Tab-separated table of C-alpha atoms in Angstrom:
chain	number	residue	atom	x	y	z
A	229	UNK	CA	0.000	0.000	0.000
A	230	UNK	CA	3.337	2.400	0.508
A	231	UNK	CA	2.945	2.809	-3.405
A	232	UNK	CA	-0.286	3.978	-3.303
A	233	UNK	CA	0.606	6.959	-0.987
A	234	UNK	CA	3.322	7.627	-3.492
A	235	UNK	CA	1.376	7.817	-5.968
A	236	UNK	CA	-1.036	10.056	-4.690
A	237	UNK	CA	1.243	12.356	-2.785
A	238	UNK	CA	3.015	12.929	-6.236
A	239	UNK	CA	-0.691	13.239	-8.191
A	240	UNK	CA	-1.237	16.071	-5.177
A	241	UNK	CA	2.031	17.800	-5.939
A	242	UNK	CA	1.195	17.507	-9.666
A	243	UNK	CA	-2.033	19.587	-9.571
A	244	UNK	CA	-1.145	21.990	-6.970
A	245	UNK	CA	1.936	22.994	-9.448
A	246	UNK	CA	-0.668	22.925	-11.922
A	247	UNK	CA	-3.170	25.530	-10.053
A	248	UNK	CA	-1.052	28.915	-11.955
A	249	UNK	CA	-2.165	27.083	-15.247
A	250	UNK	CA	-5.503	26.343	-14.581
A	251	UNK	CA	-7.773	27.387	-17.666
A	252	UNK	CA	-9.868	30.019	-16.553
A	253	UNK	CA	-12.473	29.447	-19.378
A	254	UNK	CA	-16.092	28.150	-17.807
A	255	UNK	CA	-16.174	24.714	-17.735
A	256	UNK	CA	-18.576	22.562	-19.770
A	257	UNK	CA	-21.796	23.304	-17.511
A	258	UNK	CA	-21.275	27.075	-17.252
A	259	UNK	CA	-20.253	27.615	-20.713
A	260	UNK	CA	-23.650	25.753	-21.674
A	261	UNK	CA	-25.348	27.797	-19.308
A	262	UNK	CA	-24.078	30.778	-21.085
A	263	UNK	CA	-24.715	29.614	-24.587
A	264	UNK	CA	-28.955	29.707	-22.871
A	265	UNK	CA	-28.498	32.879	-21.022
A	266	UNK	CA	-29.005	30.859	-17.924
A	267	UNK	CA	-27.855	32.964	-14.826
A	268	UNK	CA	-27.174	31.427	-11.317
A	269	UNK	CA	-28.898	33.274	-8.309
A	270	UNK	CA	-26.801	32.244	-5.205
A	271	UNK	CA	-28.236	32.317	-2.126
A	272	UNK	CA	-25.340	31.508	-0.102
A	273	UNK	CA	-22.120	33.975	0.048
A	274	UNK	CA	-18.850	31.529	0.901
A	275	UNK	CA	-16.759	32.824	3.297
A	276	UNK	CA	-13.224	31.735	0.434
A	277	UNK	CA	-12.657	30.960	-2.494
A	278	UNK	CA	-9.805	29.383	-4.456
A	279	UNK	CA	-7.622	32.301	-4.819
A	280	UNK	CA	-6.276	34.566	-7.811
A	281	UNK	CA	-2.938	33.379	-7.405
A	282	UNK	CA	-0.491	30.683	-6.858
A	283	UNK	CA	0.030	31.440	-3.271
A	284	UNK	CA	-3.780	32.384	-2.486
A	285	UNK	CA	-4.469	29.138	-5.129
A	286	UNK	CA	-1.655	26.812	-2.551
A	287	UNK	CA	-3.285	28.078	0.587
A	288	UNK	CA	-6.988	27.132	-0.468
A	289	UNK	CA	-6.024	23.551	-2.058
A	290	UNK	CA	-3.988	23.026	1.656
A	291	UNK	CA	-7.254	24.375	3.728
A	292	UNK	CA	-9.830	22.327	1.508
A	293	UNK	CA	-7.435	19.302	1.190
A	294	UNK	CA	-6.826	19.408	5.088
A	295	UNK	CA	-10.598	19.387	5.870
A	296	UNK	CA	-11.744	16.724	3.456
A	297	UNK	CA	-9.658	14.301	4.051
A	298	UNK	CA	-10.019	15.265	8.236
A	299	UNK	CA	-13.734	15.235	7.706
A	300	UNK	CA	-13.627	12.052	5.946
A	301	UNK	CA	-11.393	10.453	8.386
A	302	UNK	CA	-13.493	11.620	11.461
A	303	UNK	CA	-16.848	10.741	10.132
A	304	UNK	CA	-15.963	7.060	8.803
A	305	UNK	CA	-14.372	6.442	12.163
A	306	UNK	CA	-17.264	7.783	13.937
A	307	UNK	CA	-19.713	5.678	11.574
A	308	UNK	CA	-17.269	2.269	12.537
A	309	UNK	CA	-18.241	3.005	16.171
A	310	UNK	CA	-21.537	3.711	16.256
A	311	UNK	CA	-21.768	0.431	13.750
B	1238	UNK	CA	-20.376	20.345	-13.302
B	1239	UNK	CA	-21.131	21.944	-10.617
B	1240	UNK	CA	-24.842	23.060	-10.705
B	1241	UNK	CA	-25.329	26.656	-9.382
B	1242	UNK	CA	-28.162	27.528	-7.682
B	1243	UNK	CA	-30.957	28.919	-9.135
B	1244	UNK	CA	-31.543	26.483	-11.609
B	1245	UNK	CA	-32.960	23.837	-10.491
B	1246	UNK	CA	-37.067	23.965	-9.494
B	1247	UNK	CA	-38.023	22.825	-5.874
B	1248	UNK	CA	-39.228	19.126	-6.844
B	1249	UNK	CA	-35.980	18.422	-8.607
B	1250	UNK	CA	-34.168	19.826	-5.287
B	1251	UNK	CA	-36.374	17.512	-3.270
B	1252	UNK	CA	-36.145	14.828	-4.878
B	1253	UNK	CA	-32.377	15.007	-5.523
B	1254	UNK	CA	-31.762	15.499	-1.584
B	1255	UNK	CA	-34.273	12.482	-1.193
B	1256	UNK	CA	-31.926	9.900	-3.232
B	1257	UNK	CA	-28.504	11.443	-2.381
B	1258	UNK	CA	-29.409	11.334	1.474
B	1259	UNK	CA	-30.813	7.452	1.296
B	1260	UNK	CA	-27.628	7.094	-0.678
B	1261	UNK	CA	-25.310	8.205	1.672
B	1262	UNK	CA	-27.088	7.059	4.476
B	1263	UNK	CA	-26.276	3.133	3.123
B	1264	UNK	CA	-22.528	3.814	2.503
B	1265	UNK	CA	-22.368	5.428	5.792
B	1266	UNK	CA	-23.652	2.118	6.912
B	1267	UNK	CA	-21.750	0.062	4.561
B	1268	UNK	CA	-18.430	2.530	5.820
B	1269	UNK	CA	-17.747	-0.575	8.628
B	1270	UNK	CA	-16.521	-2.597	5.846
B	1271	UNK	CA	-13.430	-0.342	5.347
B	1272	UNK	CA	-10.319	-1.509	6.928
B	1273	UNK	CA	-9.047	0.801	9.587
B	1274	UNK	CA	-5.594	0.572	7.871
B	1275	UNK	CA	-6.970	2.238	3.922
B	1276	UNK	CA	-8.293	4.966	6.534
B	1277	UNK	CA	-5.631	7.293	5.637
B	1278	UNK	CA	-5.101	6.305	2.392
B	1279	UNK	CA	-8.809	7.159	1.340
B	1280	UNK	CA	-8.315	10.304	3.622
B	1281	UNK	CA	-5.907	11.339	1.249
B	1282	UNK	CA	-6.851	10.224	-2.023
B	1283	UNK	CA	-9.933	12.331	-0.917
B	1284	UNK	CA	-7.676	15.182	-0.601
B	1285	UNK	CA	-6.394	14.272	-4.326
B	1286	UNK	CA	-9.639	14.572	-5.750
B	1287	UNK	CA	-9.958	17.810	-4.197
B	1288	UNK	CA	-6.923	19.467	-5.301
B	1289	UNK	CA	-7.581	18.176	-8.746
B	1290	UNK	CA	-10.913	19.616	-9.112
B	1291	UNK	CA	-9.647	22.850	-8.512
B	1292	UNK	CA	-7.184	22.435	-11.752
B	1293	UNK	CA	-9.499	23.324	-14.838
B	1294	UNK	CA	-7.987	21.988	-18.321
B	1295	UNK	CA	-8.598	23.399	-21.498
B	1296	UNK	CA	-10.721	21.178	-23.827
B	1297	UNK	CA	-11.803	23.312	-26.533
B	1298	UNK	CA	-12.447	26.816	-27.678
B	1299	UNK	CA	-13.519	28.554	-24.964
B	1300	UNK	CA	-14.591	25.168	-22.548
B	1301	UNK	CA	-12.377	23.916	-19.648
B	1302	UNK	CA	-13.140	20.743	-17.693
B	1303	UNK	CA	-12.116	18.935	-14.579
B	1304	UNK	CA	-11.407	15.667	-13.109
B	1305	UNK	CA	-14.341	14.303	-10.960
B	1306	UNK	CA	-12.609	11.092	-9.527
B	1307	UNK	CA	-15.731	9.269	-8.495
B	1308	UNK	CA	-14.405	6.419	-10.914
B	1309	UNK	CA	-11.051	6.533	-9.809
B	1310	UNK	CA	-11.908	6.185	-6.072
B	1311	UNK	CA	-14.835	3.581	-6.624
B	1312	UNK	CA	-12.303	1.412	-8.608
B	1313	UNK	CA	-9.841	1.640	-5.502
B	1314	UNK	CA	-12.093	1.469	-2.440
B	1315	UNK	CA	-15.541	0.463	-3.722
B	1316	UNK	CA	-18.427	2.451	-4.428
B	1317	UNK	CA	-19.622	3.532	-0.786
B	1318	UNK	CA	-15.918	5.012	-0.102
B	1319	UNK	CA	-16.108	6.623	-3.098
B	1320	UNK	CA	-19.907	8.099	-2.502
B	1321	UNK	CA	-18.513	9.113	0.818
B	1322	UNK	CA	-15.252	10.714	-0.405
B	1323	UNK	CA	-16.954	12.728	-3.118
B	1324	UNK	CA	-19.811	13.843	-0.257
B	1325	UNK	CA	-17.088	15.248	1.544
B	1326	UNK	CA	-15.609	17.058	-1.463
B	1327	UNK	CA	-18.540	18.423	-2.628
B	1328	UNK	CA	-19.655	19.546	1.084
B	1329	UNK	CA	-16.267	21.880	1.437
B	1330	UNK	CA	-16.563	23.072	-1.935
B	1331	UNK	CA	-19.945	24.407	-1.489
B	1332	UNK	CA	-20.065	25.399	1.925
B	1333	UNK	CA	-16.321	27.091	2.199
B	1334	UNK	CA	-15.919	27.953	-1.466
B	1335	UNK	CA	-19.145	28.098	-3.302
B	1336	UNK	CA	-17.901	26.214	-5.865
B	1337	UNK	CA	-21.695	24.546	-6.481
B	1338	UNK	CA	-24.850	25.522	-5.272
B	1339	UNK	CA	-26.533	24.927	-1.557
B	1340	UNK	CA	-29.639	24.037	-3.326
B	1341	UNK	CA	-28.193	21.974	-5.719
B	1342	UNK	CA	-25.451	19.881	-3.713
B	1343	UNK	CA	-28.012	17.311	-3.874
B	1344	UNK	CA	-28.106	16.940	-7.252
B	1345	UNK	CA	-24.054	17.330	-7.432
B	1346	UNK	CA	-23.378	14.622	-5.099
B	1347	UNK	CA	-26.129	12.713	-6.635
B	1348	UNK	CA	-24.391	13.413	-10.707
B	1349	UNK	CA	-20.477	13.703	-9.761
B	1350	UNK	CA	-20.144	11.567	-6.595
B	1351	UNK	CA	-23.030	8.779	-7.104
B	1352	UNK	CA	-23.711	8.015	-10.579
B	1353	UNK	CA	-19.810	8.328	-10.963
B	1354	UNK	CA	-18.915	6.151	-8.380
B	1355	UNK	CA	-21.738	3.071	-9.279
B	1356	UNK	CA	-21.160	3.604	-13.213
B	1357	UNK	CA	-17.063	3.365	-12.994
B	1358	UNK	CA	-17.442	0.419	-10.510
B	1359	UNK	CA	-19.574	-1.411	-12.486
B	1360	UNK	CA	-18.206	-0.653	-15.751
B	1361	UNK	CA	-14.781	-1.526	-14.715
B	1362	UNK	CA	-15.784	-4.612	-12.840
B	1363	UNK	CA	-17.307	-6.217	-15.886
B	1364	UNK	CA	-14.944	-5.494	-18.335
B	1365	UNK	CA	-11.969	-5.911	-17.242
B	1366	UNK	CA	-11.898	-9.325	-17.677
B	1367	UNK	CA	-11.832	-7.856	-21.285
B	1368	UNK	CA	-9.033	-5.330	-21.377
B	1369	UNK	CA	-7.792	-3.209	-17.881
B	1370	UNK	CA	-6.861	-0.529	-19.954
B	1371	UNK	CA	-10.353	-0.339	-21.728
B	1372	UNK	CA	-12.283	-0.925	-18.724
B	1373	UNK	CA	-10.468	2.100	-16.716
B	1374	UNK	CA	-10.942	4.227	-19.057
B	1375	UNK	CA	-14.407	3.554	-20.351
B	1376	UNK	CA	-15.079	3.396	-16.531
B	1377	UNK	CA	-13.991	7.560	-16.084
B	1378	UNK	CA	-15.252	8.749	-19.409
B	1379	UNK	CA	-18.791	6.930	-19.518
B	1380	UNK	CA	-18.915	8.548	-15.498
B	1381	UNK	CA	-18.390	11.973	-16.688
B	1382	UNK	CA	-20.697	11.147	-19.602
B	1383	UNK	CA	-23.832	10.178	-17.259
B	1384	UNK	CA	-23.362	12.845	-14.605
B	1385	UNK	CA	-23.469	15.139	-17.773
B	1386	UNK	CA	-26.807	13.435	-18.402
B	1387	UNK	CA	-28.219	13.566	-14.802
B	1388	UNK	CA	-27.546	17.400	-14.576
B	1389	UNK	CA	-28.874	18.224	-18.143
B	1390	UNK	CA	-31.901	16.186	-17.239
B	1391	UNK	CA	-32.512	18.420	-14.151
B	1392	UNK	CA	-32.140	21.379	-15.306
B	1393	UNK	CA	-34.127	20.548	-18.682
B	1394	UNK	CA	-37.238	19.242	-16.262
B	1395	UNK	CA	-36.754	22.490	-14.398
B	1396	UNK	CA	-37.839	24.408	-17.494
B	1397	UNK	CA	-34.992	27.188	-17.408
B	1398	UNK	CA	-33.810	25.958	-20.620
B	1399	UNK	CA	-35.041	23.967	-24.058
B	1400	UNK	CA	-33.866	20.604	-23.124
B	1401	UNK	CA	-32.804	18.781	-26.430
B	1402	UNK	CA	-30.698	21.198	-27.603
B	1403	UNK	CA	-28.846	21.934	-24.005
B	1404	UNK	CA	-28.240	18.271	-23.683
B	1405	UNK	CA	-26.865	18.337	-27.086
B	1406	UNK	CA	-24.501	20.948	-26.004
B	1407	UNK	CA	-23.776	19.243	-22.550
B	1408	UNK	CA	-22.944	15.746	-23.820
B	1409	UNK	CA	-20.838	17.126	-27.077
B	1410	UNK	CA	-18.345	18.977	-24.091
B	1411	UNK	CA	-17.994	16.216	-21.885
B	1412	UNK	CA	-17.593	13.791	-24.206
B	1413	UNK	CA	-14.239	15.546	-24.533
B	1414	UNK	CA	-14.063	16.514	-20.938
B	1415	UNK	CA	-14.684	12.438	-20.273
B	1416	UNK	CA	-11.302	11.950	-22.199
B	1417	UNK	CA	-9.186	13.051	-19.568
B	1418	UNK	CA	-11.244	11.700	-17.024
B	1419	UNK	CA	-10.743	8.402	-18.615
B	1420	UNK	CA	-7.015	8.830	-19.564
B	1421	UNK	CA	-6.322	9.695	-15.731
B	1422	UNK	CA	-8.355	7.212	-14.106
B	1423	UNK	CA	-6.487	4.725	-16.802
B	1424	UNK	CA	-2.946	5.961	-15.399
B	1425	UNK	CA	-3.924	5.835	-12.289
B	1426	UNK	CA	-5.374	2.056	-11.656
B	1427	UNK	CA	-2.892	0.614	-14.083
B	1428	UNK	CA	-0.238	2.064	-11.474
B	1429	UNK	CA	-2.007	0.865	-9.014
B	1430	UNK	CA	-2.931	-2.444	-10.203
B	1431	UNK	CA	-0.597	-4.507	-8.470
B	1432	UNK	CA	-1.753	-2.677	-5.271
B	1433	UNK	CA	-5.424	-3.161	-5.412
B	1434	UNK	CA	-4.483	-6.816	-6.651
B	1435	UNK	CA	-2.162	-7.121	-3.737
B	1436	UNK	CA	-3.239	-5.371	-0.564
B	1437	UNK	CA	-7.122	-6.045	-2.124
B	1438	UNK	CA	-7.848	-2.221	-1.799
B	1439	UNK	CA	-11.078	-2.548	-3.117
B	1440	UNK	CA	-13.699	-3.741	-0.902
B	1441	UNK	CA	-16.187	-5.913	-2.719
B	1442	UNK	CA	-20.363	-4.696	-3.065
B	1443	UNK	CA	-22.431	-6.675	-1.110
């Protein structure tokens, strides 16, 4: 299984080096939604957002990363022990 | 694919929040069967799939995609890890980032995280017998292909938007999108074949 971490801790360093080149073009569900004039209306204002920059861009994958993957852990063990 | 709000009517909400809560009710329930040793290794393959939806590639004039993963993960751990990993992915996108509406998570978790995570399961399971490489990436791209579907279907049946053509439009960008869904969920399980072979990182549907 030491492979496995490997081979995701290199897929993570990967994309975050990728995050400067991210295309900032909509993706295929916004640019359809253009294409029909179809606005959203949020309802909901979230408190970040995934930065303009590499840094800001670094800090938000490292915050988002950090709480999935806590979330995940913490909820799955909580679900084994109620189980 | 990340459905905004405001474009999706109150039954299709409903109902969407209906199936994706029953849904991940069961793999909460069906979460005992992970060993507590994968625990980290989901936790961060779950922070993977986060980091790479956050990259959007170009795929054609104008269109970017990104990796959903629901394949990917399902193919590793089993669905109900993967339904659970892309839950919490979606949750921290929408909630901390707004990347996805609060009125449509249902319907996210339900296109990116459900049907992606059953679809690339199954597809891969029966056809790899056939050809690994085919069945991983068939697996990805037909996943990307049917949560384009489910989303198109929602919003056409909410009535914001002629449905036909929009689907039209939908499935003719993913099908590109699904490319490099496939491709990377290929690369991945064929590097991590012996693994899953090995350590049996996939736990079996019951």
């Amino acid at each position: 299984m030491k492979k496995a971490y490997i081979v995701f801790g290199a897929f993570i360093l990967v994309f975050i080096l990728l995050i400067p080149f991210a295309s900032t073009s909509p993706d295929g569900l916004e640019n359809a939604m253009e294409h029909f004039s179809v606005a959203e209306h949020a309802i909901y204002n979230a408190p970040l957002s995934y930065g303009d920059s590499f840094i800001t861009g670094v800090i938000a994958a490292i915050i988002g990363m950090a709480l999935v993957s806590g979330i995940l852990y913490i909820y799955i063990k909580l679900t084994k022990k109620v189980a | 694919m990340h459905i905004p709000d405001g474009l999706l009517s109150t039954p299709v909400i409903a109902g969407t929040y209906l199936i994706t809560a029953g849904t991940v009710l069961y793999a909460s329930k069906k979460a005992k069967d992970i060993p507590e040793e994968k625990l980290p290794l989901l936790g961060l393959t779950a922070a993977a799939i986060f980091v790479a939806q956050m990259v959007n590639f170009p795929v054609m004039a104008g269109v970017s995609g990104h990796l959903l993963g629901a394949a990917l993960v399902a193919i590793l751990f089993g669905p109900y890890a993967s339904v659970l990993v892309m839950t919490a992915v979606l949750i921290i996108q929408t909630f901390l980032f707004g990347d996805g509406g609060v009125t449509a998570l249902g319907a996210n978790i339900f296109n990116m995280g459900i049907i992606g995570a059953f679809v690339g399961y199954y597809t891969y399971h029966y056809l790899k017998k056939i050809n690994t490489y085919l069945a991983s990436f068939l697996a990805g791209w037909i996943s990307v292909m049917l949560g384009a579907l489910a989303a198109s279907i929602e919003i056409g049946i909410s009535g914001i938007v002629p449905f036909v053509p929009f689907l039209t439009l939908m499935l003719t960008y993913h099908s590109v999108i699904g490319v490099i869904e496939g491709v990377l969920t290929m690369v991945l399980v064929k590097a991590l074949q012996g693994e899953v072979e090995k350590e049996s990182l996939s736990s079996e549907v019951n």
